[in-house]
Every structure is written in C-alpha cells, then in structure tokens.
Coordinates of C-alpha atoms and ligand atoms in Angstrom, one line a residue:
X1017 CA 103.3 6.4 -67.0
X1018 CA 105.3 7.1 -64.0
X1019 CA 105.1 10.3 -61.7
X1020 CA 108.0 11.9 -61.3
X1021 CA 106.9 12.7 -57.6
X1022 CA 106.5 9.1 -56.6
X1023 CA 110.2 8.4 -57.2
X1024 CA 112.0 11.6 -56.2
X1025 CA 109.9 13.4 -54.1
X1026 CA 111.0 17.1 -53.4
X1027 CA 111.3 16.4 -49.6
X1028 CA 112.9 13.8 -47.1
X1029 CA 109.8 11.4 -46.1
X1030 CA 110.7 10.6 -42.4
X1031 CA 108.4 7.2 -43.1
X1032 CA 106.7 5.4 -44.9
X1033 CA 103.3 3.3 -43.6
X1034 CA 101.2 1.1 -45.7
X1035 CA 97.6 0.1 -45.2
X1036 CA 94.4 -1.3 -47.2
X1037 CA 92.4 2.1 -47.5
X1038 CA 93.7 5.2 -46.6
X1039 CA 91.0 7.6 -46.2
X1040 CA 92.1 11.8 -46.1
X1041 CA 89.6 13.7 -44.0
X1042 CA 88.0 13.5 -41.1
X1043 CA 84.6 14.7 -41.8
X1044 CA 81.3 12.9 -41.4
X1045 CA 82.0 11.0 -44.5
X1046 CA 85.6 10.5 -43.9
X1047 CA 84.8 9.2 -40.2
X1048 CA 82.4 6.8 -41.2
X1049 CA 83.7 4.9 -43.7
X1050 CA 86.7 4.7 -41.4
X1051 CA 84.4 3.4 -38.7
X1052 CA 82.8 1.0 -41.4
X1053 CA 86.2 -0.8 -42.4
X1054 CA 87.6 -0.7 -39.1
X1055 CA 84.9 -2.8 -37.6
X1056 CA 85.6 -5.5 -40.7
X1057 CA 88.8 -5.9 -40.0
X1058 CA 89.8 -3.8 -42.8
X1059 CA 93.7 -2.1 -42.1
X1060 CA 92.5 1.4 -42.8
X1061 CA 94.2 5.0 -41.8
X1062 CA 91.7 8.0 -41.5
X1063 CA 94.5 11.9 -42.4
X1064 CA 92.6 14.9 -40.9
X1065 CA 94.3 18.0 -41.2
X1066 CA 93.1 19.4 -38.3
X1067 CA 94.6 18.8 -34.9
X1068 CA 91.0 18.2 -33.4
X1069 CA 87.7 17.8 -34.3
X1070 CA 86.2 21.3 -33.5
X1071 CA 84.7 23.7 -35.8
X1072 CA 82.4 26.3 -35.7
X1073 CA 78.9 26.6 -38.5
X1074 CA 79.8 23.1 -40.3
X1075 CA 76.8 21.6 -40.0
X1076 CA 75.3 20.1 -36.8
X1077 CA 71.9 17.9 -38.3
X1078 CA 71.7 14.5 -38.3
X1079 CA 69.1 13.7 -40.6
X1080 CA 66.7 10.3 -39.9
X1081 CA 68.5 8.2 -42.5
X1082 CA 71.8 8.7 -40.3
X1083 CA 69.9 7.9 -37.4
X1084 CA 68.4 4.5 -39.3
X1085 CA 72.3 4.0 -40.0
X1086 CA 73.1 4.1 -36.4
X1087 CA 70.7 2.1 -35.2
X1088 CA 71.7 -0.4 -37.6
X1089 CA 75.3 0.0 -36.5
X1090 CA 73.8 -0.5 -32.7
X1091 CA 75.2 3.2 -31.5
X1092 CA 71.8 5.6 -31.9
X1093 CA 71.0 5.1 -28.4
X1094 CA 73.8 5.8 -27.3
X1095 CA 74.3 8.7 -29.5
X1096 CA 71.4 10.1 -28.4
X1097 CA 72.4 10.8 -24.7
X1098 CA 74.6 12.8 -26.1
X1099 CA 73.0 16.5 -25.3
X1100 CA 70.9 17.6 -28.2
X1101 CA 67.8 19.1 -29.4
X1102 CA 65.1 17.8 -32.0
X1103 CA 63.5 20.0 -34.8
X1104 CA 60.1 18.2 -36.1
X1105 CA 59.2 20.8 -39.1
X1106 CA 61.0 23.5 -40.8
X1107 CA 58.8 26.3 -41.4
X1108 CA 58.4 29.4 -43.4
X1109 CA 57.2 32.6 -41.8
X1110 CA 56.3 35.7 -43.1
X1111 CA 54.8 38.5 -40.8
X1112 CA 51.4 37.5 -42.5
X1113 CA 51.6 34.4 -43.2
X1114 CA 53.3 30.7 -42.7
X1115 CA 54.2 27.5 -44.6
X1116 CA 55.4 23.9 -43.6
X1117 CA 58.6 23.7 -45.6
X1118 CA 59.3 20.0 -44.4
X1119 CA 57.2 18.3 -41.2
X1120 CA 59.3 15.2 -40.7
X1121 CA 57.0 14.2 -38.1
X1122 CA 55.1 12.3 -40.6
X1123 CA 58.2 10.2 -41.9
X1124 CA 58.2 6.2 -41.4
X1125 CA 61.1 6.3 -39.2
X1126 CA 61.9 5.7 -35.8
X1127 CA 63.3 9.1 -35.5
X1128 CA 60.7 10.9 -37.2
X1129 CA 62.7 14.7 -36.7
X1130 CA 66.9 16.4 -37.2
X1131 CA 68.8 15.9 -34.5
X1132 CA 70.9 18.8 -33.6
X1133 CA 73.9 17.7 -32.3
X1134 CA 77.6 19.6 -32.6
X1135 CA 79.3 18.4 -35.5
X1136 CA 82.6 18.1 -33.0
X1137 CA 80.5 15.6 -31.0
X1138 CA 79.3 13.5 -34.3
X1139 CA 82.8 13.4 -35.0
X1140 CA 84.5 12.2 -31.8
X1141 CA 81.8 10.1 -31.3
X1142 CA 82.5 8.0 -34.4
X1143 CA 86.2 8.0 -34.4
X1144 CA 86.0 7.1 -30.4
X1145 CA 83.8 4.1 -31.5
X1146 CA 86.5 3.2 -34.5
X1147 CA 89.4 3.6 -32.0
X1148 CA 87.8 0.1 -30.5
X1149 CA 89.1 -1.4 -33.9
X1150 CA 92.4 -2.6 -33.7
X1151 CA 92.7 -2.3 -37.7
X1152 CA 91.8 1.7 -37.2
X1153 CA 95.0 4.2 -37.2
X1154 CA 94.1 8.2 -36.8
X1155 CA 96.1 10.4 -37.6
X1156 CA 95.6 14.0 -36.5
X1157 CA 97.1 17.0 -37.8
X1158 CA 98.4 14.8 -41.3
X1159 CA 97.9 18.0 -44.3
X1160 CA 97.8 15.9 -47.3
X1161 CA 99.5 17.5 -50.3
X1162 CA 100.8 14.6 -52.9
X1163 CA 99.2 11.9 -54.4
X1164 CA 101.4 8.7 -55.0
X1165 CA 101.0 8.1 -58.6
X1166 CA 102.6 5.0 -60.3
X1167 CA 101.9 3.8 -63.8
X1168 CA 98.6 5.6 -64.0
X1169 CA 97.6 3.9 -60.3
X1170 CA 96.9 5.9 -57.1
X1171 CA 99.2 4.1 -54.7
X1172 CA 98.6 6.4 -51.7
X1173 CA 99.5 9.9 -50.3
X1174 CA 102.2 12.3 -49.0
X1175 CA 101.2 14.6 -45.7
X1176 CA 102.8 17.0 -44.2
X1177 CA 102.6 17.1 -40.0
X1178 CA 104.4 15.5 -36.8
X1179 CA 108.0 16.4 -37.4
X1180 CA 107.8 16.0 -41.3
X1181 CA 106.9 14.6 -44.6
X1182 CA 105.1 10.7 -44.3
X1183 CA 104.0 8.7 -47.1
X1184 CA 101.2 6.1 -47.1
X1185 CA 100.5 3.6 -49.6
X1186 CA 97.6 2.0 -49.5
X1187 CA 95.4 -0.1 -52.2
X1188 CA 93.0 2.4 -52.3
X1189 CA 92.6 5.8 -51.6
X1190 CA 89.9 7.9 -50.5
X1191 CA 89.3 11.7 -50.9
X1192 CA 86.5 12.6 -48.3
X1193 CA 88.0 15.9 -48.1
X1194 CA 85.8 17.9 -48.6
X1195 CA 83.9 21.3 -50.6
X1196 CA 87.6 22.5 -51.5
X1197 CA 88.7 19.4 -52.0
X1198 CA 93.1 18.7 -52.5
X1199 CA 92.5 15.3 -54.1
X1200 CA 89.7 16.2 -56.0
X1201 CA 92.5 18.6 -58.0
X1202 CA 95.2 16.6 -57.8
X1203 CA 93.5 13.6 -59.1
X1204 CA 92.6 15.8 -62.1
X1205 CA 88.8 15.7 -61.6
X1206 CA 86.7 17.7 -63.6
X1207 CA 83.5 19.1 -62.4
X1208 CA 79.9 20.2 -63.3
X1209 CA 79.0 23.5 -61.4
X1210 CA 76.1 25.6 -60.5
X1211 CA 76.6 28.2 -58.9
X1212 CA 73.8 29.3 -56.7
X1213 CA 72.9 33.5 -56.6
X1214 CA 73.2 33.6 -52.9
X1215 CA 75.7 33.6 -50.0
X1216 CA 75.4 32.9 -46.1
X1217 CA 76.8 34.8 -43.1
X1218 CA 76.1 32.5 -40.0
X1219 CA 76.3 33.7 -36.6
X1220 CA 74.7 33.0 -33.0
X1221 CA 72.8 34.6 -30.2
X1222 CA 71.2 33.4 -27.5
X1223 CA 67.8 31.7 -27.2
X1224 CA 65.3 32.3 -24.4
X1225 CA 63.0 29.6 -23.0
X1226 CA 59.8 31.5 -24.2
X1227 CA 61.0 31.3 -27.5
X1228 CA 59.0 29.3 -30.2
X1229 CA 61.2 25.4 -30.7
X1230 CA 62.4 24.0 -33.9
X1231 CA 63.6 25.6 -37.0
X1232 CA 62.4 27.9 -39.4
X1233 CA 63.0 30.6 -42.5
X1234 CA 61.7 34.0 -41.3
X1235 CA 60.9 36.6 -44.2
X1236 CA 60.7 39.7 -44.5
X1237 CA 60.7 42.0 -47.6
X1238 CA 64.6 41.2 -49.2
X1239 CA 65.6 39.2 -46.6
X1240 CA 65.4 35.2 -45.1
X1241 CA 67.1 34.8 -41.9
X1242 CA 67.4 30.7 -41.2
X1243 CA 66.8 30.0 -37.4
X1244 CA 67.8 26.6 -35.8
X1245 CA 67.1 25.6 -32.4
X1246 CA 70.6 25.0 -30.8
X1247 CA 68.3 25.0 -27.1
X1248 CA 70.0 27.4 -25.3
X1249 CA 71.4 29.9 -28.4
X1250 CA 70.1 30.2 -32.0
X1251 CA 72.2 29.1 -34.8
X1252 CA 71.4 31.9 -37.4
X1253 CA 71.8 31.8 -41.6
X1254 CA 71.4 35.1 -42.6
X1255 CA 71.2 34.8 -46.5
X1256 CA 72.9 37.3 -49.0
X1257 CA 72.8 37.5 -52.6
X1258 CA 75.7 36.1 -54.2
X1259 CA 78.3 38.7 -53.9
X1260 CA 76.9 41.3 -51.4
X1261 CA 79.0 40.3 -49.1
X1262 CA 81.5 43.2 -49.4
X1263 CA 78.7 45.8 -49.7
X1264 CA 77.1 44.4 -46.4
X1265 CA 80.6 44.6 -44.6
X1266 CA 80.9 48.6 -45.6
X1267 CA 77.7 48.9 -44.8
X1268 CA 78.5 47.9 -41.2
X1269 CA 78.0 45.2 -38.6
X1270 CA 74.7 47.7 -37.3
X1271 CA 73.0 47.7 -40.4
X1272 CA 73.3 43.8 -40.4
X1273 CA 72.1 44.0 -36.9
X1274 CA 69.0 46.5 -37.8
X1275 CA 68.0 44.3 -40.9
X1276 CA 67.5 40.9 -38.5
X1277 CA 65.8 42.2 -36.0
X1278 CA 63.5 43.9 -38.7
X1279 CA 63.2 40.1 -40.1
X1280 CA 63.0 38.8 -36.7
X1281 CA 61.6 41.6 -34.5
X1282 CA 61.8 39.5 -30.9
X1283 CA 65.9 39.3 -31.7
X1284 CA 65.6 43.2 -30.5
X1285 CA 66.3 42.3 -26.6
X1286 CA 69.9 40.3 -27.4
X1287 CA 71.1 41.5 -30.6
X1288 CA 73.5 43.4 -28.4
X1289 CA 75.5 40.2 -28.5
X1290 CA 76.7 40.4 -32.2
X1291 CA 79.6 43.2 -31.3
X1292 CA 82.4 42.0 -33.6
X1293 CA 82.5 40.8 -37.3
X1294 CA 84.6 38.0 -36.0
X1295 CA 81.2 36.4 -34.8
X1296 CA 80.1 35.9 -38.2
X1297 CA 81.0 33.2 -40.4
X1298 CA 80.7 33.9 -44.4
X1299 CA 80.0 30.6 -46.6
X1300 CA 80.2 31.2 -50.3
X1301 CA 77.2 28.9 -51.3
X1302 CA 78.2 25.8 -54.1
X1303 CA 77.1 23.4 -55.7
X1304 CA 78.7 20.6 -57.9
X1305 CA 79.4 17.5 -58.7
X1306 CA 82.8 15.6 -60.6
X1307 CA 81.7 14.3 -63.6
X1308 CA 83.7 10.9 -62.5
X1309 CA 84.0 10.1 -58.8
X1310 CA 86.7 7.6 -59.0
X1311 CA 89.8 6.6 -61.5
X1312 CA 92.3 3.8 -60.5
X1313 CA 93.4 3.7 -56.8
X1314 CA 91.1 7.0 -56.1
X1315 CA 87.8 7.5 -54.9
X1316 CA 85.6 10.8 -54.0
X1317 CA 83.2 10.9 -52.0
X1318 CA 80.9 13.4 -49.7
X1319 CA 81.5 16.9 -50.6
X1320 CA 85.1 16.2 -51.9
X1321 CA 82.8 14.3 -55.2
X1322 CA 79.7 17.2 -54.7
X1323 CA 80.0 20.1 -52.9
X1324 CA 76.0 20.7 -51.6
X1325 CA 74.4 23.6 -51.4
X1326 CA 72.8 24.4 -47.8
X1327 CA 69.4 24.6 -48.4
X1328 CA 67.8 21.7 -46.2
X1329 CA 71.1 21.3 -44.7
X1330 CA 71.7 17.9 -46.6
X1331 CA 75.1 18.0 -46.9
X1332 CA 75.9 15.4 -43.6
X1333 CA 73.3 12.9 -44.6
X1334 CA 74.4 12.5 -48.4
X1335 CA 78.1 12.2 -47.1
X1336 CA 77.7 9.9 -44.6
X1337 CA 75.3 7.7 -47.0
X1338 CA 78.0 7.9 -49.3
X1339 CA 80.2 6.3 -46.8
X1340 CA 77.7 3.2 -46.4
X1341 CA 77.5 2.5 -49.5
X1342 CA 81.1 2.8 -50.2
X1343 CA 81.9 0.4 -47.4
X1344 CA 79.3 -1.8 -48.8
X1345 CA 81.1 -1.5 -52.2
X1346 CA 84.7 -2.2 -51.6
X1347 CA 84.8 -4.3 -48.1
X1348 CA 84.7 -7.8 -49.4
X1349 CA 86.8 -6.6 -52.4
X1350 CA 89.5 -4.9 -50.0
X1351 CA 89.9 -8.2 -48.0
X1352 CA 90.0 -10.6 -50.5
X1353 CA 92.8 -8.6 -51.9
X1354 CA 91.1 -8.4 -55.2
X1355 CA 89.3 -4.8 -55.4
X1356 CA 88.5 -3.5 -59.1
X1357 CA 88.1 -0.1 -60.6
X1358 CA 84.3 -1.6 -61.0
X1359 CA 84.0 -1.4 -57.3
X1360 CA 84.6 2.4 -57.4
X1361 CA 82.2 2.6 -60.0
X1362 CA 79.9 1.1 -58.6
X1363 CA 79.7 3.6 -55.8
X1364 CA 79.0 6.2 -58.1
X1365 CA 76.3 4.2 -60.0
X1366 CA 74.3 4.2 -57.1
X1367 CA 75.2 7.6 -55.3
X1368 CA 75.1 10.3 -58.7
X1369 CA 71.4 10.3 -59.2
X1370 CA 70.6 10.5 -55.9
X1371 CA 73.1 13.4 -55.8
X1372 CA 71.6 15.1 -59.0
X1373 CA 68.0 15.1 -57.3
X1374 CA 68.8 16.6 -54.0
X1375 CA 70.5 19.3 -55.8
X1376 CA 67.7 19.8 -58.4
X1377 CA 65.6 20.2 -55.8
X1378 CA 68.0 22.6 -53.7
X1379 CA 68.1 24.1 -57.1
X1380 CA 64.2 24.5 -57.4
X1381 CA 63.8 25.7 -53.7
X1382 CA 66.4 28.3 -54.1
X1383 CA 65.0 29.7 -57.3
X1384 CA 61.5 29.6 -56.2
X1385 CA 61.7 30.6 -52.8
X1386 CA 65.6 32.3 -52.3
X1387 CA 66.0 34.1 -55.2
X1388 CA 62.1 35.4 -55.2
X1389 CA 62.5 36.6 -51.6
X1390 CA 65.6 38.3 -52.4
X1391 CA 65.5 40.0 -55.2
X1392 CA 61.8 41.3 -54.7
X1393 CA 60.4 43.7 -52.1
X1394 CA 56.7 42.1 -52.7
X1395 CA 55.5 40.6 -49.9
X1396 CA 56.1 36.7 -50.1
X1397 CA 53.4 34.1 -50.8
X1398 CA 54.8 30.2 -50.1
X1399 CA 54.7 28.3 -53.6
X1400 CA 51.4 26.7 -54.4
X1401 CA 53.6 23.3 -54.2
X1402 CA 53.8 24.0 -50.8
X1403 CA 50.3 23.6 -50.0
X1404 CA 48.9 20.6 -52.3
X1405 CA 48.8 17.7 -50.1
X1406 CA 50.4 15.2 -52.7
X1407 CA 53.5 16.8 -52.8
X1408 CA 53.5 18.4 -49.7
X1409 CA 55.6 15.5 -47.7
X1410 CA 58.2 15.3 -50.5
X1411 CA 60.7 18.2 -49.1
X1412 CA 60.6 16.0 -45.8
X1413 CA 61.1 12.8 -47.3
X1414 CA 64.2 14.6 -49.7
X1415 CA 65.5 16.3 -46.8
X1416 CA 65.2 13.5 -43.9
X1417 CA 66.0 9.8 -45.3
X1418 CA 67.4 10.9 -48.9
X1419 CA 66.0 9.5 -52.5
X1420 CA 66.5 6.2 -51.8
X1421 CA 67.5 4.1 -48.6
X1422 CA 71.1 3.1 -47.7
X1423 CA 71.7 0.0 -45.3
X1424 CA 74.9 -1.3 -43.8
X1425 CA 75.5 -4.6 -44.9
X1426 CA 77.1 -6.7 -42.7
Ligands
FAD1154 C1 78.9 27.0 -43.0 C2 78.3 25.7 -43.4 C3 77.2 25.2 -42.8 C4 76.6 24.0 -43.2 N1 75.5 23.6 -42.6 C5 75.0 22.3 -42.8 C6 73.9 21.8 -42.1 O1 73.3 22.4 -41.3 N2 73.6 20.5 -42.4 C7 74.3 19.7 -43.3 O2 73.9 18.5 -43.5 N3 75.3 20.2 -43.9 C8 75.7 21.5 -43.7 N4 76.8 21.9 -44.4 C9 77.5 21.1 -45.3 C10 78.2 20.0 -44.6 O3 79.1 20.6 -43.7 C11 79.0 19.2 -45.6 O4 78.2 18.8 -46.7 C12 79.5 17.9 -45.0 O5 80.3 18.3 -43.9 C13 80.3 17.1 -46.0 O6 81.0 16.1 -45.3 P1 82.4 15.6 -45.8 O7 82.9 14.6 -44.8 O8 82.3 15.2 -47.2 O9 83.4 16.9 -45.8 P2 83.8 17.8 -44.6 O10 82.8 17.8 -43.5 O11 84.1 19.2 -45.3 O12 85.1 17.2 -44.1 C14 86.3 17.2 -44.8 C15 87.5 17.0 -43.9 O13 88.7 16.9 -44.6 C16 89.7 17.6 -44.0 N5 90.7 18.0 -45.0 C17 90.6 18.9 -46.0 N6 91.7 18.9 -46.8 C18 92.5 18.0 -46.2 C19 93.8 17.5 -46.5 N7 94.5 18.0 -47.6 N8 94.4 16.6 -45.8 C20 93.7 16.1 -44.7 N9 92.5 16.4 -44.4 C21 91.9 17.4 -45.1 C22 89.0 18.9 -43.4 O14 89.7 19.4 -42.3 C23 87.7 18.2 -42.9 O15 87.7 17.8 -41.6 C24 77.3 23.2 -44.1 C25 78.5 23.6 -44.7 C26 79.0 24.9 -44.3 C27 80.3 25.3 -44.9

C-alpha cells in the first residue's frame, strides 16, 4: 500500500531533509532521547512545535530515577546548580490529623527527594547539552501534521513552520508528542482509557519564608488542594470532580478563592493575588495507554503512548525512562543500518507493565483517597495502608525511582 499523501502531497514542500531518527516533540521524553542519540553519533532531528521551551503548570519534578539517569549521563551536578528546591515527603493533612503519603528520604539513592526545577529549565538544559552533538538538528517552531507513509512503512513526517511545508524522512520515527498526541492519531493507534472522576485547576501564590517546606495534600471536607514548594510561590492543584469545572466558573473566581483558604486557612493573607481567571490553568485529568506503541517506522513513547494521570506527578519520570530505554533499544540497531520492528517492540516489552502499575496505583490512590475526599463531607481518615509499615515505603519507591530501574547503556 501506498499513501496517496507521500506522493502528491496537498502543498509545495519547500525541502526535504533526511536523518536516522526523527523525533516530533520536544518534551522531557522527546529531549532525551534526542540527547541520547546525539551523543552516539546517531543523525537525529528533535520537531517542537513551540517556538521556545516555556510553559506554564507542565510539570516541574524530577523524580530520583531521573536524577540516577543524570548522574549516569555525568550532568546531575551540574543540573543541580541550576536554582531549585527539594521536597523530602509528600504529606496528607487534615485539620485533625496527618499522613505520610510518600517520605522519599528513605529511598537508596543518592538523591533521596523531587527536585523542583521549571520544566523550561529541564528542557533547555538537555537540548543545550545535545546542541554539543554535531549529529543533533533542532528545529523550533516545526507543527507536525503528515506522516510519510510508503508501502505500509513510516518513512518520516510533513511540518508546517519557517516559511512553509518541509518533509523529513528518516528510518525511524518518533512520536513523543505528547497527552493529545498528532501521531498517536495519525498512525492509527488505538487506546485503552480510564478516565479518572476528577479534574485540576492549577494556579500560584506566593509563599512566605515562615511557611512549612515541601509538599503536601491539604483536606478539608469536599476539597484537596495539592501544595508544592516552588521556594518563593506555591504551585497550587486545586482538585475538581470530573466535570465541575463549568459550575465552579459560574460560581465565580471568589467562591474558588473562599473554598482554599477554607482548605488552607494561612492562604487568607495573599489570596488577594488570584484576581483574574486567566491565572488558573484547567487540566482535564487522563489516563491511557495504546494498546501497541509502535508499527513499522513509528514509535510512541512518553505521554504520546500513555497519557498519566497527575497523582504523584509521574508523568516526567516515566517519559524520560522511556527515553533510556528506547535509546538503549534502537542505538546499535540505528547505526548499523539494520533496525527491526523487534527493536520497537522491544521498547514496549519492557516499558507497558511498568506503565500499567503506576497507573493502577494512580488508579487506587485516586479511588481511595480523591474520590472519597470529594464526594463525602465526612471528615477524612488516611487509608489503613497508609500506616502499616510494610507497605508504607511503596508510594515512595512507585513515585520516586519507578517499578523497576532504567540505566543508560553506553
Ligand atoms: C497541568 C499539568 C501538570 C502536570 N504536573 C506534573 C508534575 O508535577 N510532575 C510530572 O511528572 N508530570 C506532570 N504532568 C505530566 C507531564 O507533564 C507529562 O507526563 C510529561 O510532560 C510527558 O512528557 P512527554 O515528553 O511525553 O510529553 P510533553 O511534555 O507533553 O511534550 C510533548 C511535546 O510535543 C510537542 N508537540 C505536540 N504536538 C506536536 C506536533 N504536532 N509537532 C511538533 N511538536 C508537537 C508539544 O509542544 C510538547 O512540547 C503534568 C501535566 C499537566 C498537563
């Protein structure tokens, strides 16, 4: 089979490039495995869509497995000069009572905690650190709309930016474009969905020095408003059921105001600074998988092959150990001209039961802690798994270094 769009596309290409891997997104997954490739020798081109790096409630954590994989890679040090803060525990709090949600401290790792960093930062970092790579091309701004299909093979991709239609074709493709993935549809993926029975409206304000460190779920009767230490502001998820978004918005932006500071009472003294709806980011909560991340020429990975929910903010560390082990697949494939459809699926094979734990237990947590807090107005009580000592380092261990551990082969 031929596609028609491969031969006559609809539009005048101004050029065409080729490479070994062309990669579309530039998101912690995308970034990495560019960064992997490039620093083999590997030809690779890295699409984002965006004209720069920043964006706003993405994600800042970088989890201790990511930090293991920088080491490895020689760059955590200097990563961490980069300004940052370090959250030890997540905790649950209740106006009567508290729980340990996840105490990383106790994690054999050298960097024992979540390491809030902007996601811009992350981002430039990396790509900066590719840019040594004389095999590495970046291309900002490239909005990837056409696959290259040719006798059932991915063969590369059509973007629209700079002054026009280009076309790459490379030997393999990679969507790491993430939750609303173009590839993902255009490849024709199908995939497995849960859909959570909650939302998230994200927002700052700013944080004092008096105030307590770290991160933490506060509760009160109905409501969970996630706090994360940004050092000088709060990063705040206030969390919704599924669909109140539009009821919340007629209500007004002062009842939202009046129900956090009832969650979080000291809030009172510089809630002032939420004025304007256009502070607040909403994020319809999913979670999924493809049933298949790959078919010939293609690969998914990151949220692009399972969009993760937020709970335990995971979504970074699973994307970027995607990316090691993908580089770890399909390197020595890729340069001795002879990658397989195998490779791709071996990628999968070892990244889809990791992926279905982490979102059973996002799954778990949600139903026995979200969904209870929300749709009750009884006064919270942690889950007894919380407190048994056997299982109580599990959430930290999920959460921090992932189901099992991903190295960068050299
Ligand atoms: C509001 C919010 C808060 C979150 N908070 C956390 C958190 O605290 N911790 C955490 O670990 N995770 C968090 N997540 C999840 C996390 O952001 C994702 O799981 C993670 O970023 C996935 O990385 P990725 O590289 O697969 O995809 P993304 O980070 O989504 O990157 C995809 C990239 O592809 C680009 N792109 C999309 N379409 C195209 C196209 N057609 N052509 C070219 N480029 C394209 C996009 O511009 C983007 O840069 C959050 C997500 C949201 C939405």
């Amino acid at each position: 089979m031929t596609n028609s769009i491969a031969e006559n596309p609809a539009h005048e290409i101004v050029d065409v490039k080729t490479t070994d891997c062309c990669i579309v997104g530039g998101g912690p997954a995308g970034a990495m495995l560019a960064l992997l490739l490039a620093r083999q020798g590997i030809p690779v081109m890295l699409l984002e869509a965006h004209k720069d790096f920043d964006r706003d409630f993405r994600g800042d954590t970088i989890h201790p497995s990511v930090m293991e994989i920088m080491a490895e890679l020689g760059l955590s040090d200097r990563l961490l000069q980069l300004h940052h803060t370090k959250i030890r525990q997540l905790r649950l709090q209740t106006a009567e009572n508290s729980a340990t949600l996840a105490d990383f401290s106790h994690l054999k790792t050298n960097y024992p905690y979540i390491t809030m960093l902007p996601q811009v930062k992350f981002l430039e970092f990396i790509t900066q650190e590719a840019q040594k790579y004389p095999s590495f091309q970046l291309v900002m701004g490239a909005n990837v709309q056409e696959l290259i299909i040719e006798d059932g093979v991915v063969e590369g991709v059509r973007y629209r930016g700079g002054g026009g239609w280009h076309e790459i074709r490379s030997k393999l493709t990679v969507g790491a474009d993430g939750r609303h993935s173009k590839l993902r549809q255009l490849g024709g993926f199908e995939s497995v969905e849960t859909s959570p029975p909650m939302d998230v409206l994200w927002f700052r304000l700013p944080r004092q020095p008096e105030d307590a460190e770290g991160g933490m779920g506060r509760i009160a009767k109905g409501h969970i408003l996630v706090m994360l230490d940004r050092s000088e502001e709060w990063q705040l998820a206030y969390v919704i059921p599924k669909g109140g978004y539009q009821q919340l918005r007629a209500a007004g932006l002062e009842e939202l105001k009046k129900s956090v500071v009832a969650v979080v009472p000291e809030l009172d003294d510089r809630i002032f600074n939420l004025h304007d709806w256009s502070q607040v980011a909403f994020l319809s909560v999913e979670s999924s998988r493809v049933k298949r991340w790959y078919r010939p020429g293609l690969l998914l990975i990151g949220d692009a092959a399972h969009v993760m929910s937020p709970v335990g903010g995971v979504g970074i560390n699973y994307a970027i150990q995607d990316a090691v082990v993908t580089a770890n697949a399909i390197a020595k494939p890729l340069k001795n001209q002879n990658l397989q459809i195998q490779d791709l699926a071996k990628v999968q094979r070892q990244r889809e039961l990791p992926t279905r734990i982490i979102q059973g237990f996002q799954t778990l947590i949600q139903k026995q802690i979200f969904t209870r807090i929300l749709t009750s107005d009884q006064t919270f009580q942690p889950p007894a798994f919380l407190r048994l000592p056997i299982l109580r380092d599990i959430p930290a261990r999920l959460i921090g270094l992932g189901v099992f551990p991903v190295h960068v082969q050299s």
